[in-house]
Coordinates of C-alpha atoms and ligand atoms in Angstrom, one line a residue:
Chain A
X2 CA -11.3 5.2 20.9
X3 CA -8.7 3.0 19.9
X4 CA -11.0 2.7 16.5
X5 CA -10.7 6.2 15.6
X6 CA -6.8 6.5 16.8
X7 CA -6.7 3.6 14.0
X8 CA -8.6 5.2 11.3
X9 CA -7.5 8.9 12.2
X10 CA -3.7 7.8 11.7
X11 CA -3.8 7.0 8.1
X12 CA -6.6 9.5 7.0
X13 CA -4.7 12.3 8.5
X14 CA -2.1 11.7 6.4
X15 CA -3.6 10.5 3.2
X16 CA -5.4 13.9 3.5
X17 CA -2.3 15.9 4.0
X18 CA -1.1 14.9 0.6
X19 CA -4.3 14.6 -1.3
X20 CA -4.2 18.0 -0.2
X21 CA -0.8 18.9 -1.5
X22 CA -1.5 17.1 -5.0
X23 CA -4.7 18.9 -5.5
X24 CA -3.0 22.5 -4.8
X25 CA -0.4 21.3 -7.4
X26 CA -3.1 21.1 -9.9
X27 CA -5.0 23.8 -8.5
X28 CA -2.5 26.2 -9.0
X29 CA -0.6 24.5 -11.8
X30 CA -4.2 25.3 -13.4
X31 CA -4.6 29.1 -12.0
X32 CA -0.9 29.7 -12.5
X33 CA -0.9 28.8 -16.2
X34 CA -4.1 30.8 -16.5
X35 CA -2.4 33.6 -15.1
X36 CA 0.2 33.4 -17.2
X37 CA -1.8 33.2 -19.9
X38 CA -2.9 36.9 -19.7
X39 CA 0.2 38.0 -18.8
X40 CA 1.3 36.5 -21.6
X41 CA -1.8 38.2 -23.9
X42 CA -1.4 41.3 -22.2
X43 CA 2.3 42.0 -23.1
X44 CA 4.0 42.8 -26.2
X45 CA 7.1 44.1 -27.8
X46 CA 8.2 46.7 -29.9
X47 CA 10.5 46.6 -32.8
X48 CA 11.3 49.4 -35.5
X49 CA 12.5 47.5 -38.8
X50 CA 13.8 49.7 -41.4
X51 CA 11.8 47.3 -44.3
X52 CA 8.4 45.8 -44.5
X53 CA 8.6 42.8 -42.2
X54 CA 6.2 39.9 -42.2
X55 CA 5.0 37.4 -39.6
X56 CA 7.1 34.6 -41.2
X57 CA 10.7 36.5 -41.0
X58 CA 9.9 37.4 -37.4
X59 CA 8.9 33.9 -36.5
X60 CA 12.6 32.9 -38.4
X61 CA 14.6 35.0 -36.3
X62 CA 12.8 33.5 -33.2
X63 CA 10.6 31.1 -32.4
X64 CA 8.7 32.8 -29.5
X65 CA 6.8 34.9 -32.0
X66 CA 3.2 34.4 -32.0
X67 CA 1.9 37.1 -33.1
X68 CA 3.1 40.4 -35.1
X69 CA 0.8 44.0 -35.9
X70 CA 1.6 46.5 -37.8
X71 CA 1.4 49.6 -35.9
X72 CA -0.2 52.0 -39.0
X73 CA 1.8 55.1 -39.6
X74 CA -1.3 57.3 -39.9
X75 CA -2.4 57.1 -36.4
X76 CA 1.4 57.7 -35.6
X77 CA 1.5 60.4 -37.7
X78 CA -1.4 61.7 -36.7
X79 CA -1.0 61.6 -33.2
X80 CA 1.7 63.9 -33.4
X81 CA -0.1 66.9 -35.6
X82 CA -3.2 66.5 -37.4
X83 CA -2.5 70.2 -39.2
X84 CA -0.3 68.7 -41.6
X85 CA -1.3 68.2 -45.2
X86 CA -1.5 65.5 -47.4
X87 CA 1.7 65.6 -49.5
X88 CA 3.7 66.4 -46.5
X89 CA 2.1 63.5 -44.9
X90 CA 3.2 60.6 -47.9
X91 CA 6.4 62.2 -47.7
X92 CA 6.9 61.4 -43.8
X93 CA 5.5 58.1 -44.4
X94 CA 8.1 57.3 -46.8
X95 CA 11.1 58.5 -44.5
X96 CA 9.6 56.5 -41.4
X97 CA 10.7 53.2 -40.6
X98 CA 8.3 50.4 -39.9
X99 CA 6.6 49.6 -36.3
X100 CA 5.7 46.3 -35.4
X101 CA 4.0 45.2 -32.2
X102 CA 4.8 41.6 -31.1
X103 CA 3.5 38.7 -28.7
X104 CA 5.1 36.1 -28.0
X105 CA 3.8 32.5 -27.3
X106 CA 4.7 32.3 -23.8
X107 CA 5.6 34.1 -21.3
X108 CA 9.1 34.5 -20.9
X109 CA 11.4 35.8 -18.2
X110 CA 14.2 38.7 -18.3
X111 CA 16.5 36.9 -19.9
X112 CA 14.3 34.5 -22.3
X113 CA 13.3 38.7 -23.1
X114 CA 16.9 40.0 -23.9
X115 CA 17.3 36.6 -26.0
X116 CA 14.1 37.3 -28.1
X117 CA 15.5 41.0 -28.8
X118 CA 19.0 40.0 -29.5
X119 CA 17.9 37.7 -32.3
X120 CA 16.1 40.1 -33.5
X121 CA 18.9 42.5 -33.6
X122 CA 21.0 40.2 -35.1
X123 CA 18.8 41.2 -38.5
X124 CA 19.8 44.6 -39.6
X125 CA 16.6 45.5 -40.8
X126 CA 16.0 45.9 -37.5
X127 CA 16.9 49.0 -36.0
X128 CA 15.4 49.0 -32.5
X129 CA 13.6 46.6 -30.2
X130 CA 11.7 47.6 -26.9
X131 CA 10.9 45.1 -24.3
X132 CA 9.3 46.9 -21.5
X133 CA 11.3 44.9 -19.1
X134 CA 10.4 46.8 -16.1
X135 CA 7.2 46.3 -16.2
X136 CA 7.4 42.8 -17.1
X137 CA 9.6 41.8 -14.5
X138 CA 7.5 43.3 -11.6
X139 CA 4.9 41.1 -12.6
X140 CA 6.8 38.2 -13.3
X141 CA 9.0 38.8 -9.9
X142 CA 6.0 38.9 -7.8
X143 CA 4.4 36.1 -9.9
X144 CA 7.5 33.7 -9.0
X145 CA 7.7 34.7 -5.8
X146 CA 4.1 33.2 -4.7
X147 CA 4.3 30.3 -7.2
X148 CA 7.8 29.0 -5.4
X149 CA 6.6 29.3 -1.7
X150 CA 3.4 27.3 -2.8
X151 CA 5.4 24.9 -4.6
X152 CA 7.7 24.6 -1.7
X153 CA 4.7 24.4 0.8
X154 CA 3.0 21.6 -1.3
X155 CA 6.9 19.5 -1.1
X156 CA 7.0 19.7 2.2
X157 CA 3.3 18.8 3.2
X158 CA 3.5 15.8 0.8
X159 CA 6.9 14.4 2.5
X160 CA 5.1 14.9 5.5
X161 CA 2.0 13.2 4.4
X162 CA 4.3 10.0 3.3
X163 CA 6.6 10.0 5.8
X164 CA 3.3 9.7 8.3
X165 CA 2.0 6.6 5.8
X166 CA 5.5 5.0 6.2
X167 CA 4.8 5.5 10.5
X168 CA 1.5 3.6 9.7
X169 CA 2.8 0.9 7.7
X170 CA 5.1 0.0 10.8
X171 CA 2.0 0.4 12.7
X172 CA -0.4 -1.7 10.1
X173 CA 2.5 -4.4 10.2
X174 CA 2.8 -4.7 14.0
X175 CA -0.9 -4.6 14.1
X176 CA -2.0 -7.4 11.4
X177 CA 1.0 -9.4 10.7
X178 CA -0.2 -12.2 13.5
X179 CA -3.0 -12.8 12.0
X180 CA -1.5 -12.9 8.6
X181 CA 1.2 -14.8 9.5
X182 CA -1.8 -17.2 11.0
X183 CA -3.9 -17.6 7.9
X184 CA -0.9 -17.9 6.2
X185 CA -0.2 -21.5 7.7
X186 CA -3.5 -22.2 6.8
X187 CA -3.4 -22.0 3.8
X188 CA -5.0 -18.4 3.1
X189 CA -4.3 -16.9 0.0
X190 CA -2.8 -13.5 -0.5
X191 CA -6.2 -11.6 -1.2
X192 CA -7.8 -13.4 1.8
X193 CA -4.7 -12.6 3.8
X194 CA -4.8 -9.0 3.2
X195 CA -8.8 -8.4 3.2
X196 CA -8.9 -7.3 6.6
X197 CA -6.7 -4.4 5.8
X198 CA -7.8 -3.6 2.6
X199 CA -11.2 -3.2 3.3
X200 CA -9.8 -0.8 6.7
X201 CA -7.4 0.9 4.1
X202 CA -10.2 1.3 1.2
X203 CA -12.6 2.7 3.6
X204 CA -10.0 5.5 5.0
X205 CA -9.3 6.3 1.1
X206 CA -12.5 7.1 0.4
X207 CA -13.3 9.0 3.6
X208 CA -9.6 10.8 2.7
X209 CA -10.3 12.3 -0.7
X210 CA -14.3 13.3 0.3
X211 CA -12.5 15.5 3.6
X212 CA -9.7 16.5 1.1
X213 CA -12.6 17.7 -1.6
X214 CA -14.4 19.5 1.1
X215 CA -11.6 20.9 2.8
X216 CA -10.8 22.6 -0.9
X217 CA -14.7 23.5 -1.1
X218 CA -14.4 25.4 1.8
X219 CA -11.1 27.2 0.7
X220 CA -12.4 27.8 -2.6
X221 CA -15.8 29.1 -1.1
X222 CA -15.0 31.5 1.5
X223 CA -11.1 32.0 1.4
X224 CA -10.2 32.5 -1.7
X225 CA -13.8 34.6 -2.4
X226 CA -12.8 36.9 1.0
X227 CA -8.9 36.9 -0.1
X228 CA -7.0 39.8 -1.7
X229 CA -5.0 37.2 -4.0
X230 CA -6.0 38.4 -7.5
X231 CA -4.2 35.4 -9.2
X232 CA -6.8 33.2 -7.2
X233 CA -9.7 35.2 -7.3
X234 CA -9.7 35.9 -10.9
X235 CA -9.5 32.3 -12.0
X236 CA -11.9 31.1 -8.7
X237 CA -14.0 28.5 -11.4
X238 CA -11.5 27.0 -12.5
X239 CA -9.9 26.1 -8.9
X240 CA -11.8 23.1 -8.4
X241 CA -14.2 20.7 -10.5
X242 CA -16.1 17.8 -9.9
X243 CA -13.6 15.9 -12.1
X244 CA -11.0 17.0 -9.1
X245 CA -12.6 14.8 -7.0
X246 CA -12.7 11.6 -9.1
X247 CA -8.8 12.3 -9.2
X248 CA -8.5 12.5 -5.8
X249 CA -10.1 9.7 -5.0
X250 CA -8.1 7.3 -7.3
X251 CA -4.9 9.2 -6.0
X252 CA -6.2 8.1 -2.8
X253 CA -7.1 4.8 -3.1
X254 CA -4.0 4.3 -5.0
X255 CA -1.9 5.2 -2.7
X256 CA -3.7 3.3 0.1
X257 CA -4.1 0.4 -1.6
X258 CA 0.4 0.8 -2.5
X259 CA 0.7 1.0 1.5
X260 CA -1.1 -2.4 2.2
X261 CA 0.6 -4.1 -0.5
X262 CA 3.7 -3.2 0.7
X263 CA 3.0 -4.3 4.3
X264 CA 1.3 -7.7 3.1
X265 CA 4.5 -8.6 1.1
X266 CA 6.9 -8.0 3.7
X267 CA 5.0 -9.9 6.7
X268 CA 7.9 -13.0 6.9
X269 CA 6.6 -16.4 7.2
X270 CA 8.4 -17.4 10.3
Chain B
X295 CA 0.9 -43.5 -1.0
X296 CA -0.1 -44.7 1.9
X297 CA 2.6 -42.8 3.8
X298 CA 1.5 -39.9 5.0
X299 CA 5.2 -38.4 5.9
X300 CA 8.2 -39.7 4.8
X301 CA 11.7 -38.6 6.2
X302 CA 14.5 -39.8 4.2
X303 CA 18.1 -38.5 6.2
X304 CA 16.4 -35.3 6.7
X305 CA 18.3 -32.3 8.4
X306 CA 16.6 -29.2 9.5
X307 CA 18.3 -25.6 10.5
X308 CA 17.6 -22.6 11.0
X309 CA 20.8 -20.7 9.5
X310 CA 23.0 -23.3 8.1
X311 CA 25.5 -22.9 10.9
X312 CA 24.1 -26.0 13.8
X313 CA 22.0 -29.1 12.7
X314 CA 18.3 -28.6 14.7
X315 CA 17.4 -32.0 13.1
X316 CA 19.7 -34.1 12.1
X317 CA 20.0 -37.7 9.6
X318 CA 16.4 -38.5 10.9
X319 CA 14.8 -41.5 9.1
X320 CA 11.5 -42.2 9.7
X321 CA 7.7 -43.1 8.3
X322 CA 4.1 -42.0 9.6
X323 CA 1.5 -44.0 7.9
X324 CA -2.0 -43.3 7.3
X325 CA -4.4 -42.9 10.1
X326 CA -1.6 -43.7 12.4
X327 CA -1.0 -41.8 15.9
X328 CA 2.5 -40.6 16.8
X329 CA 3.7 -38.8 19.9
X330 CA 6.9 -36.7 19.1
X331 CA 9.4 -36.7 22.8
X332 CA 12.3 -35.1 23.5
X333 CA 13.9 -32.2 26.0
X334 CA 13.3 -28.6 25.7
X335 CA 15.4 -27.0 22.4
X336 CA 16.1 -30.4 20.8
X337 CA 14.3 -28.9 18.2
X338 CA 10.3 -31.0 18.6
X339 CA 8.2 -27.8 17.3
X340 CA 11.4 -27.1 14.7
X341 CA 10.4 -31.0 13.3
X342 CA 6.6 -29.9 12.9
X343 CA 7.7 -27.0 11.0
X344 CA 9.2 -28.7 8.4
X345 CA 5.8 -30.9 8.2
X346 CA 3.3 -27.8 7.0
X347 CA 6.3 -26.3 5.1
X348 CA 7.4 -23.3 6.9
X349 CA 11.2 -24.8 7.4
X350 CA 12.9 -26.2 4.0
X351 CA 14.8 -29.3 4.5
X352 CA 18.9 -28.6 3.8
X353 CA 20.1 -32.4 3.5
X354 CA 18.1 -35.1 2.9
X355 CA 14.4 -35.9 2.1
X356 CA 10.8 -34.8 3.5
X357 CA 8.1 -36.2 1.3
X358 CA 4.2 -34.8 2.9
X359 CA 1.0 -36.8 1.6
X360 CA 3.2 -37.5 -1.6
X361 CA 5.1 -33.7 -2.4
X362 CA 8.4 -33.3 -2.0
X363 CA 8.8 -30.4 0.8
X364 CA 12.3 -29.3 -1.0
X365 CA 11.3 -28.2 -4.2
X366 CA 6.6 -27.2 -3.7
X367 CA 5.9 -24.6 -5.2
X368 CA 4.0 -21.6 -3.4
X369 CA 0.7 -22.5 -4.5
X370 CA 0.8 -26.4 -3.9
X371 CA 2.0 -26.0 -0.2
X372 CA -1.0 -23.5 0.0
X373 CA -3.4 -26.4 -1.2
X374 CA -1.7 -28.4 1.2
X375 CA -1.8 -26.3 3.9
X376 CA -6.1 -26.4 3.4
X377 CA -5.7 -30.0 4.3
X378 CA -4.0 -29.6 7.6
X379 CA -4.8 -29.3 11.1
X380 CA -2.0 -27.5 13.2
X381 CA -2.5 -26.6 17.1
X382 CA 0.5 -24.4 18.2
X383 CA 2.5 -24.6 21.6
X384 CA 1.0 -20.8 21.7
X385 CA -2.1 -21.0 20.1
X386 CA -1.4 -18.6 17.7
X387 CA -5.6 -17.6 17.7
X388 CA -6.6 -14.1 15.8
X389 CA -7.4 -12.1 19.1
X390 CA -9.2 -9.4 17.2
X391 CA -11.8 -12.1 16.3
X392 CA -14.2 -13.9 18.2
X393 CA -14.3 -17.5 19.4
X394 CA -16.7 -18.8 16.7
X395 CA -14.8 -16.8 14.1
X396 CA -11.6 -18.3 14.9
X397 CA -13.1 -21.6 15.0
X398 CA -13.7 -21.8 11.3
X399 CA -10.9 -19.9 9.9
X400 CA -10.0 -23.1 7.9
X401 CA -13.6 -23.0 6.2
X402 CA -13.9 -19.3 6.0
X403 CA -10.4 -20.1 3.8
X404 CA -11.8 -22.6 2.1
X405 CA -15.0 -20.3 0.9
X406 CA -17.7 -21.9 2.8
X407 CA -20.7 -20.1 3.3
X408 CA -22.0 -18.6 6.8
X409 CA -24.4 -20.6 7.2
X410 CA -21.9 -23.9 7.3
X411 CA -19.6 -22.1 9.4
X412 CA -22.1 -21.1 12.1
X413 CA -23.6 -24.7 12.3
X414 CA -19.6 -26.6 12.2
X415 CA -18.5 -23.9 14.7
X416 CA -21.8 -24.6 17.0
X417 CA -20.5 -28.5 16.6
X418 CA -16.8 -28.0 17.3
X419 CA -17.2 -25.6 20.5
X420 CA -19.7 -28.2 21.5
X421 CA -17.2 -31.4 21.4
X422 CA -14.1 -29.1 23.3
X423 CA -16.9 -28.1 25.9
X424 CA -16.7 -24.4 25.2
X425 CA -20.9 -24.2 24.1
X426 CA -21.6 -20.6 24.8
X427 CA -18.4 -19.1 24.6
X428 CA -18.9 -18.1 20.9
X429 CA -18.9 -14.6 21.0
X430 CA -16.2 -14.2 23.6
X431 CA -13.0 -13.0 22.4
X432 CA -9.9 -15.2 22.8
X433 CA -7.7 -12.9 25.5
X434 CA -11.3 -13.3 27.8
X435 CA -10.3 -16.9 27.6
X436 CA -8.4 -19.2 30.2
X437 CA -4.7 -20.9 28.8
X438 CA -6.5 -24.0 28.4
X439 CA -9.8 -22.8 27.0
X440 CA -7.8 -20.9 24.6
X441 CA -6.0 -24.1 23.7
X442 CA -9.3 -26.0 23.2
X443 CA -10.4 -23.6 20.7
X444 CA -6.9 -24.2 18.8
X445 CA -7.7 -27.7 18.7
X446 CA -11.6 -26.8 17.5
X447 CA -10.1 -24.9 14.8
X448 CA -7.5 -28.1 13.6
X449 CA -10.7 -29.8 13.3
X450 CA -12.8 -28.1 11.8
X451 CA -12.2 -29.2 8.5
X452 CA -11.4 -32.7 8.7
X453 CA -7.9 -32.6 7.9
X454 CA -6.3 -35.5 6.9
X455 CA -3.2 -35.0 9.2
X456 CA -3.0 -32.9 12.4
X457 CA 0.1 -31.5 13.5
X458 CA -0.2 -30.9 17.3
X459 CA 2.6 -29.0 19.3
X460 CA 2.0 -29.4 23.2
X461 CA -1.7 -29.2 22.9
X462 CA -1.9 -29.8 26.8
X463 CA 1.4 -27.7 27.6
X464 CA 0.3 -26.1 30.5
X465 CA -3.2 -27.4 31.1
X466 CA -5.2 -28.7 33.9
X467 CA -6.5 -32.5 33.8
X468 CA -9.7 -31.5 32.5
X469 CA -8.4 -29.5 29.5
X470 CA -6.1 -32.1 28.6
X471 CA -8.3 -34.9 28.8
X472 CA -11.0 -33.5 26.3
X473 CA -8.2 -32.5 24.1
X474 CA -7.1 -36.2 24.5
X475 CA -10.3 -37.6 23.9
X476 CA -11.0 -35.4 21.0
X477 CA -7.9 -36.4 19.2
X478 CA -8.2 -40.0 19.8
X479 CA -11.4 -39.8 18.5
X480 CA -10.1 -38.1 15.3
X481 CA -7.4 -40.9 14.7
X482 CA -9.9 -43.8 15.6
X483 CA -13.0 -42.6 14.0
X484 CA -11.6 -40.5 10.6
X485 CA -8.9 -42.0 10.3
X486 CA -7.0 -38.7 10.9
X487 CA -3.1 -39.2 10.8
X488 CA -2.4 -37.6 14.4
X489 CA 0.8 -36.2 15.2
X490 CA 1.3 -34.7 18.8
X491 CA 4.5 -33.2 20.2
X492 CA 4.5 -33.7 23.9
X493 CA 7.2 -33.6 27.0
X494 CA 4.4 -36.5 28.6
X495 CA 3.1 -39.1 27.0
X496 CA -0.5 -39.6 28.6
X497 CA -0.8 -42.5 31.1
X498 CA -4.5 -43.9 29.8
X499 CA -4.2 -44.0 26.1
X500 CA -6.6 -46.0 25.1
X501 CA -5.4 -46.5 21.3
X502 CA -1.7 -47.7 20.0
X503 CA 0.7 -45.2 18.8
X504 CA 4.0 -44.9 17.0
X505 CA 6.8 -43.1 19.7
X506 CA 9.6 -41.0 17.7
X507 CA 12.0 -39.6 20.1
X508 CA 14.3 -37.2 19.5
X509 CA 17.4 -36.6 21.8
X510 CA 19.8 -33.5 22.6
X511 CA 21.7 -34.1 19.3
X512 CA 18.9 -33.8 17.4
X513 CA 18.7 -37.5 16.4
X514 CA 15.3 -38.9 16.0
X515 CA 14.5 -42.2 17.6
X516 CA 11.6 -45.2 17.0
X517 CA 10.9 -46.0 20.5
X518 CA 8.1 -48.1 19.3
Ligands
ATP790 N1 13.1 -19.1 14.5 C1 14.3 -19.6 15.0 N2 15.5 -19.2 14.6 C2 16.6 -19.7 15.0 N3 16.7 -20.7 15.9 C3 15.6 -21.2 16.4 C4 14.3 -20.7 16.0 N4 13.3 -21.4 16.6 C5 14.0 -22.3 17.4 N5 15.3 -22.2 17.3 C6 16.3 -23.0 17.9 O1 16.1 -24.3 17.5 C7 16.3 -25.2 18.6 C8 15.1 -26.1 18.7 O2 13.9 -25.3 19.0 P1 12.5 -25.9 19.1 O3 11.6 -24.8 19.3 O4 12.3 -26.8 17.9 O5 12.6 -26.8 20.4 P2 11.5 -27.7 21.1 O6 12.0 -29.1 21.1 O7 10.2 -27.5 20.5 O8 11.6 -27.2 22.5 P3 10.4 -27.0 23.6 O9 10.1 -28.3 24.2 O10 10.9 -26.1 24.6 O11 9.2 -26.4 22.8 C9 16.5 -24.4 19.8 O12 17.9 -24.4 20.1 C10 16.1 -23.0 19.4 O13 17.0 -22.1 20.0
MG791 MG1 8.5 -26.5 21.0

């Protein structure tokens, strides 16, 4: 019993924030994904009096990936196809230009109004349209799930450590007699802390494989069953097989930090 | 080189404020026996310290099988460390381990392989009468069988000093008197350089021995 208490105590938390890491990169993967087709899925509108090309767009700002042409015949022709061809050059020749722009990223409300305003700085440009409304119910929504998860994550992590730190004082109280011991007898450092490495190695490993299967089952029948379109429409890429080599160096890692620490600190008294 | 400890004016403290040790002179040679005397708190097991190196000396000079105590280096005390046998007033054994395990901790250190250790710890727990008791764990142990295995592990490697600190504190005749025997034997046989803190100096002792006493001041004394 007193075994499992043992073990139990640092896996619980080791999992705890192998857990918390692998959301981050979970989501940091999904939410970039996401982003990604808000990003492709939005565009701007600007009416230039002249004939503008990608490169004086991209000069005015940055953000522009990339620009279309919107063709005056289908605008023209969307609005009366009776109309004949003289008529039609004629009406071509009076209308300004209609460009439809993406941008590289995807930006908030006021990253928007700072795109449009440099446009509008150019006076060849006589109106720009940024479908904010839209955009920022997405984006609002978007934020929204991506800072309680973020927030979630902190606070399990500081949990996770602040547990570790518990154990330490525990792995001290527990070891540090027969450190101190093999100490006087001449032990060296890697013989001194064996015992505890081997105990804290062990947990590591048995951490990041409950932490990998914990996300398994998430991935598998959560996420799969959820409503939570962000998650569901990017459920590949939630976790690889490459998560797991992560985790388990994360793990160890962090293990192998927390024994250090306590070997270095038992005094020689 | 042929003393084994050297003490040169040496003072010993804890935190610079009150002298435990103080302006002690004195040589142990090798193979010699000493017995250290002295009241409770005038600083006996404080003395030993300073011998395997887990007390720097403030004034003076402590000079162990030829390196200066004041200024080893991590590494050397280590090595020197290998070579000596210490039985503590406590015991000080690894209660998570069994008998046989504690036994050889100073050839487990030292890299030997199982085999060795099984064999030296079958020989050792043989000579301090605890044959059979290998497996037990140290808390399943009486005071004085517990002590017994403290001097086993000393032993076990043949040091060429021991550093003893009450080894019969609180223990019946027969405990004492193996211990006695055992370290006698060590001294007369090996040549071991024996040093024993004690509050009673044995009545039979049948080999001569160097008597350092150290009074409430915390000068040491040659008795003889
Ligand atoms: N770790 C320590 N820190 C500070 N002072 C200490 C420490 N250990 C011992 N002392 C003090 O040093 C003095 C000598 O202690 P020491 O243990 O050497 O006495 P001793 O002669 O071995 O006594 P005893 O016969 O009771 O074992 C005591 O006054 C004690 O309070
Ligand atoms: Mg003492």
């Amino acid at each position: 019993m007193r075994f499992i208490k043992q073990h139990i105590s640092i896996i619980f938390p080791l999992v705890a924030i192998l857990l918390g890491l692998e959301f981050f990169i979970v989501f940091d993967r999904a939410t970039k994904n996401y982003e990604e087709s808000l990003r492709d899925g939005y565009a701007m509108l600007v009416v230039a009096k002249d004939e503008m090309s990608i490169d004086d767009f991209k000069a005015w700002d940055s953000h522009v990936y990339r620009v279309a042409e919107i063709e005056k015949e289908s605008i023209v022709s969307r609005v009366d196809t009776t109309l004949n061809k003289d008529k039609v050059t004629t009406i071509h020749e009076r209308m300004p230009n209609f460009y439809s722009i993406k941008l590289d990223s995807y930006l908030d409300d006021e990253g928007l109004e700072g795109v449009k305003q440099n446009f509008l700085k150019s006076d060849k440009v006589a109106r720009v349209e940024t479908f904010d409304t839209v955009h920022r119910s997405n984006y609002g929504l978007f934020s929204f799930i991506k800072f309680s998860f973020q927030t979630f994550i902190i606070f399990m992590s500081m949990l996770g450590f602040f547990l570790i730190i518990k154990q330490m004082e525990v792995w001290n109280y527990l070891h540090a007699d027969r450190m101190k011991v093999m100490n006087i007898f001449g032990a060296s450092l890697f013989l001194r802390s064996k015992v505890l490495i081997n105990l804290a190695f062990i947990d590591a490993i048995i951490s990041a494989m409950l932490a990998s299967a914990i996300f398994y089952i998430i991935q598998n029948s959560w996420v799969r069953g959820s409503n939570i379109a962000i998650l569901k429409d990017n459920i590949d890429k939630l976790f690889s097989a490459y998560d797991i080599f992560s985790l388990i160096m994360a793990s160890i890692a962090i293990a192998m930090v927390a024994v250090f620490l306590v070997v270095i600190n038992v005094k020689e008294e | 080189m042929s003393n084994i400890i050297l003490a040169r004016n040496l003072s010993l403290t804890y935190d610079n404020e009150e002298k435990i040790i103080s302006d002690a002179t004195f040589s142990v040679r090798k193979g010699e026996f000493v017995f250290i005397t002295g009241p409770s708190g005038s600083g006996k097991s404080t003395l030993l310290k300073s011998f395997y190196g887990n007390l720097k000396p403030v004034e003076g000079k402590l000079i162990m099988g030829g390196l200066d105590m004041l200024t080893i280096t991590k590494p050397k005390l280590q090595e020197l460390r290998t070579h000596l046998g210490i039985v503590f007033q406590d015991y000080r054994l690894i209660n998570e381990w069994t008998v046989e395990r504690n036994v050889v901790l100073p050839l487990w250190i030292a890299g030997y392989s199982k085999e060795v250790q099984a064999t030296q710890a079958k020989r050792l727990l043989h000579h301090v009468k605890l044959s059979g008791k290998e497996h037990k764990y140290p808390l399943e142990l009486s005071g004085g069988e517990q002590q017994r295995v403290g001097v086993a592990r000393a032993l076990a490697k043949n040091p060429f000093l021991i550093l003893a600190d009450e080894p019969t504190g609180n223990l019946d005749e027969y405990s004492s008197n193996v211990i006695w025997d055992l370290l006698e034997n060590a001294c007369q046989q090996l040549d071991t350089t024996v040093v024993v803190v004690t509050h009673r100096i044995p009545t039979i002792f049948n080999i001569p021995y160097k008597h350092l006493q150290i009074d409430s001041k915390g000068k040491v004394h040659e008795v003889h």
